[in-house]
Amino acid sequence: RTVFIGVNAFVPCTLRTDIPGADIADDAGKFPDPFAFYTNPKYPGVTLPGPQRRDKCGWSTGNNFHWNATDNTCILNGQGYPITQGPSCSNSVYKTNVSDFTSTYLKWQAFALHNTALIHGAHVAEFHVDGQSVKAAMSIGHGVLDGKCGSCFLIKQGERFVAQLQTDVRAWSLELSTGANLWLASDNVGGTCYIPEVKPMSCDAVYDSVVVV
């Protein structure tokens, strides 16, 4: 079993809702009940976990599911971000600025496409985080914790890992790159009950990797 030590410990997936960069669906003031609906024609573009997910997963707010004015739980929710696409930050909320984000993105993408092992559609490398060796799929997509576009995170489900570069909002529906989603969990195609563990990481950590074949 992989044990991580260091400044950044894994925590159950959450996202900050009280700072810029969170999805509108995570505004607890407008949507205080995450299980009120999945979609609603009164709120176009907004999705919530919904009552079916609540019943399936046995979740309740204030107990095993966080949804309040400062943080929300985030759930594995499949794929939606091909790592081959061009650099883009959907909400223009950057860790530093657009130039730094574009540079980070292009370096991350080039490494994933040309310096990793392609395993069942996932771009996999081995690298070190907090002094521990990790075999992880590289990915882009939603953010977690207090992330903004250009932030990087390590996502853990069971004994599998994904290294995620944030290119979109922080959202309860944690979506990854195609291939990375199934590397993390073979049934991670949406509608899961998985609340993964997450921790921040340096984006540069992957570049000293040993390719896994």
Short mmCIF file of C-alpha atoms in Angstrom, two decimals:
data_model
loop_
_atom_site.label_atom_id
_atom_site.label_comp_id
_atom_site.label_asym_id
_atom_site.label_seq_id
_atom_site.Cartn_x
_atom_site.Cartn_y
_atom_site.Cartn_z
CA ARG A 1 0.00 0.00 0.00
CA THR A 2 1.30 3.47 -0.88
CA VAL A 3 1.67 5.72 2.16
CA PHE A 4 2.17 9.45 1.65
CA ILE A 5 3.93 11.73 4.08
CA GLY A 6 4.80 15.37 3.81
CA VAL A 7 3.22 18.80 4.00
CA ASN A 8 0.27 17.95 1.77
CA ALA A 9 -1.85 15.06 2.97
CA PHE A 10 -4.69 13.49 1.03
CA VAL A 11 -8.18 14.65 2.01
CA PRO A 12 -11.64 13.59 0.78
CA CYS A 13 -12.44 15.57 -2.35
CA THR A 14 -13.86 19.01 -1.62
CA LEU A 15 -13.85 22.36 -3.36
CA ARG A 16 -13.93 25.89 -2.00
CA THR A 17 -17.10 27.79 -2.84
CA ASP A 18 -16.27 31.07 -1.14
CA ILE A 19 -13.54 32.22 -3.56
CA PRO A 20 -13.66 32.87 -7.32
CA GLY A 21 -13.52 29.90 -9.68
CA ALA A 22 -16.29 27.63 -8.37
CA ASP A 23 -19.04 26.43 -10.67
CA ILE A 24 -22.41 28.19 -10.38
CA ALA A 25 -23.94 24.90 -9.26
CA ASP A 26 -21.80 25.10 -6.13
CA ASP A 27 -23.32 28.36 -4.94
CA ALA A 28 -24.86 27.16 -1.70
CA GLY A 29 -26.75 30.45 -1.38
CA LYS A 30 -28.71 29.80 -4.57
CA PHE A 31 -28.82 26.01 -4.32
CA PRO A 32 -28.74 25.04 -0.63
CA ASP A 33 -29.96 21.48 -1.27
CA PRO A 34 -27.64 19.51 -3.59
CA PHE A 35 -30.25 16.79 -3.92
CA ALA A 36 -33.19 19.01 -4.89
CA PHE A 37 -32.82 18.19 -8.60
CA TYR A 38 -30.34 16.94 -11.18
CA THR A 39 -31.43 19.41 -13.86
CA ASN A 40 -34.23 21.94 -13.77
CA PRO A 41 -35.59 24.03 -16.69
CA LYS A 42 -35.83 26.99 -14.29
CA TYR A 43 -32.01 26.93 -13.98
CA PRO A 44 -30.56 26.20 -17.43
CA GLY A 45 -26.95 25.01 -17.38
CA VAL A 46 -27.03 24.02 -13.72
CA THR A 47 -26.70 20.42 -12.58
CA LEU A 48 -26.74 19.17 -9.01
CA PRO A 49 -26.03 15.68 -7.61
CA GLY A 50 -29.81 15.15 -7.41
CA PRO A 51 -32.15 12.82 -5.53
CA GLN A 52 -31.28 9.65 -7.44
CA ARG A 53 -27.58 10.00 -6.59
CA ARG A 54 -28.48 10.72 -2.97
CA ASP A 55 -30.53 7.55 -2.73
CA LYS A 56 -28.04 5.41 -4.63
CA CYS A 57 -25.05 6.55 -2.58
CA GLY A 58 -26.71 7.00 0.80
CA TRP A 59 -25.56 10.61 1.16
CA SER A 60 -26.97 13.32 3.39
CA THR A 61 -25.78 16.90 3.84
CA GLY A 62 -24.11 17.65 7.13
CA ASN A 63 -23.29 13.96 7.54
CA ASN A 64 -21.31 12.25 4.76
CA PHE A 65 -21.75 14.93 2.09
CA HIS A 66 -20.52 18.54 2.45
CA TRP A 67 -22.54 21.33 0.86
CA ASN A 68 -22.32 24.69 2.55
CA ALA A 69 -21.18 28.28 2.16
CA THR A 70 -17.46 27.41 2.14
CA ASP A 71 -16.99 23.95 0.69
CA ASN A 72 -18.73 21.21 -1.29
CA THR A 73 -17.99 17.54 -1.75
CA CYS A 74 -16.75 16.53 -5.22
CA ILE A 75 -17.46 13.19 -6.91
CA LEU A 76 -15.84 11.27 -9.75
CA ASN A 77 -18.03 11.98 -12.77
CA GLY A 78 -16.38 10.44 -15.81
CA GLN A 79 -14.57 12.11 -18.69
CA GLY A 80 -14.99 15.22 -20.79
CA TYR A 81 -11.59 16.81 -21.42
CA PRO A 82 -9.46 15.32 -24.23
CA ILE A 83 -5.82 15.99 -23.45
CA THR A 84 -5.28 16.69 -27.16
CA GLN A 85 -7.38 19.88 -27.14
CA GLY A 86 -5.85 23.35 -27.20
CA PRO A 87 -5.19 25.45 -24.10
CA SER A 88 -8.33 26.97 -22.68
CA CYS A 89 -9.58 28.08 -19.26
CA SER A 90 -13.38 28.15 -19.36
CA ASN A 91 -13.90 30.81 -16.69
CA SER A 92 -10.68 32.86 -17.09
CA VAL A 93 -9.86 32.47 -13.38
CA TYR A 94 -6.13 31.76 -13.36
CA LYS A 95 -3.67 30.69 -10.68
CA THR A 96 -1.37 33.46 -11.95
CA ASN A 97 -2.17 34.73 -15.44
CA VAL A 98 -3.17 33.53 -18.91
CA SER A 99 0.42 33.49 -20.19
CA ASP A 100 1.64 31.26 -17.36
CA PHE A 101 -1.40 29.02 -17.78
CA THR A 102 -0.81 28.59 -21.51
CA SER A 103 2.85 27.75 -20.94
CA THR A 104 2.00 25.25 -18.20
CA TYR A 105 -0.72 23.69 -20.33
CA LEU A 106 1.42 23.22 -23.44
CA LYS A 107 4.29 21.72 -21.42
CA TRP A 108 1.86 19.36 -19.62
CA GLN A 109 0.18 18.34 -22.87
CA ALA A 110 3.45 17.73 -24.74
CA PHE A 111 4.79 15.60 -21.92
CA ALA A 112 1.59 13.58 -21.68
CA LEU A 113 1.46 12.92 -25.42
CA HIS A 114 5.14 12.21 -26.03
CA ASN A 115 6.81 11.13 -22.78
CA THR A 116 4.38 8.71 -21.15
CA ALA A 117 3.20 5.16 -21.72
CA LEU A 118 -0.20 4.82 -23.38
CA ILE A 119 -2.04 2.18 -21.34
CA HIS A 120 -5.66 1.47 -22.33
CA GLY A 121 -6.11 5.06 -23.47
CA ALA A 122 -4.44 6.64 -20.43
CA HIS A 123 -1.15 8.55 -20.59
CA VAL A 124 0.71 7.03 -17.64
CA ALA A 125 3.99 8.03 -15.99
CA GLU A 126 5.78 7.39 -12.73
CA PHE A 127 7.03 10.34 -10.69
CA HIS A 128 7.56 11.49 -7.13
CA VAL A 129 5.25 13.54 -4.93
CA ASP A 130 6.23 14.32 -1.34
CA GLY A 131 9.03 11.78 -1.58
CA GLN A 132 6.83 8.91 -2.72
CA SER A 133 6.74 7.21 -6.12
CA VAL A 134 3.39 7.46 -7.90
CA LYS A 135 2.18 5.71 -11.07
CA ALA A 136 -0.47 8.05 -12.42
CA ALA A 137 -2.40 8.96 -15.55
CA MET A 138 -2.02 12.57 -16.70
CA SER A 139 -5.23 14.50 -17.20
CA ILE A 140 -6.87 17.92 -17.58
CA GLY A 141 -10.28 19.08 -16.40
CA HIS A 142 -12.13 20.30 -13.33
CA GLY A 143 -10.39 21.64 -10.26
CA VAL A 144 -10.67 20.76 -6.58
CA LEU A 145 -9.79 22.33 -3.21
CA ASP A 146 -8.97 26.03 -3.86
CA GLY A 147 -7.64 25.49 -7.38
CA LYS A 148 -7.71 27.83 -10.34
CA CYS A 149 -6.70 27.26 -13.95
CA GLY A 150 -3.05 26.25 -13.90
CA SER A 151 -3.22 24.44 -10.55
CA CYS A 152 -2.26 20.77 -10.36
CA PHE A 153 -3.60 18.04 -8.09
CA LEU A 154 -3.06 14.38 -7.36
CA ILE A 155 -6.32 12.43 -7.26
CA LYS A 156 -6.47 9.01 -5.58
CA GLN A 157 -9.15 6.35 -5.79
CA GLY A 158 -8.24 3.10 -4.07
CA GLU A 159 -4.66 2.41 -5.18
CA ARG A 160 -4.93 4.32 -8.49
CA PHE A 161 -3.81 7.90 -9.17
CA VAL A 162 -4.42 10.71 -11.67
CA ALA A 163 -2.33 13.87 -11.99
CA GLN A 164 -4.78 16.64 -12.92
CA LEU A 165 -4.05 20.04 -14.44
CA GLN A 166 -7.01 22.32 -13.82
CA THR A 167 -8.43 23.87 -17.01
CA ASP A 168 -12.00 24.55 -15.90
CA VAL A 169 -14.06 25.51 -12.86
CA ARG A 170 -13.95 23.76 -9.51
CA ALA A 171 -17.05 21.58 -9.60
CA TRP A 172 -18.76 18.84 -7.61
CA SER A 173 -18.82 16.73 -10.81
CA LEU A 174 -15.09 15.99 -11.05
CA GLU A 175 -14.38 15.20 -14.72
CA LEU A 176 -11.04 14.01 -16.11
CA SER A 177 -9.48 13.37 -19.50
CA THR A 178 -10.70 10.44 -21.57
CA GLY A 179 -8.65 7.40 -20.57
CA ALA A 180 -7.60 8.86 -17.23
CA ASN A 181 -11.16 8.44 -15.96
CA LEU A 182 -11.07 4.67 -16.50
CA TRP A 183 -7.51 4.38 -15.24
CA LEU A 184 -8.72 5.77 -11.91
CA ALA A 185 -11.82 3.55 -11.73
CA SER A 186 -13.01 1.11 -14.40
CA ASP A 187 -16.65 2.22 -14.01
CA ASN A 188 -15.97 5.97 -13.83
CA VAL A 189 -18.23 7.03 -16.69
CA GLY A 190 -20.65 9.19 -14.68
CA GLY A 191 -23.12 8.51 -11.91
CA THR A 192 -20.61 7.01 -9.48
CA CYS A 193 -20.59 7.23 -5.70
CA TYR A 194 -16.82 7.69 -5.55
CA ILE A 195 -15.52 10.55 -3.43
CA PRO A 196 -11.80 10.35 -4.23
CA GLU A 197 -8.95 11.67 -2.13
CA VAL A 198 -7.07 14.73 -3.40
CA LYS A 199 -3.99 16.80 -2.62
CA PRO A 200 -2.24 19.73 -4.31
CA MET A 201 0.99 19.00 -6.17
CA SER A 202 3.58 20.88 -8.18
CA CYS A 203 2.88 20.62 -11.90
CA ASP A 204 6.62 20.26 -12.43
CA ALA A 205 6.73 17.03 -10.38
CA VAL A 206 5.82 14.89 -13.39
CA TYR A 207 8.72 15.99 -15.58
CA ASP A 208 11.33 14.02 -13.67
CA SER A 209 9.29 10.87 -14.20
CA VAL A 210 10.26 7.36 -15.21
CA VAL A 211 7.94 6.14 -17.96
CA VAL A 212 5.95 3.06 -16.99
CA VAL A 213 5.57 0.46 -19.74
#
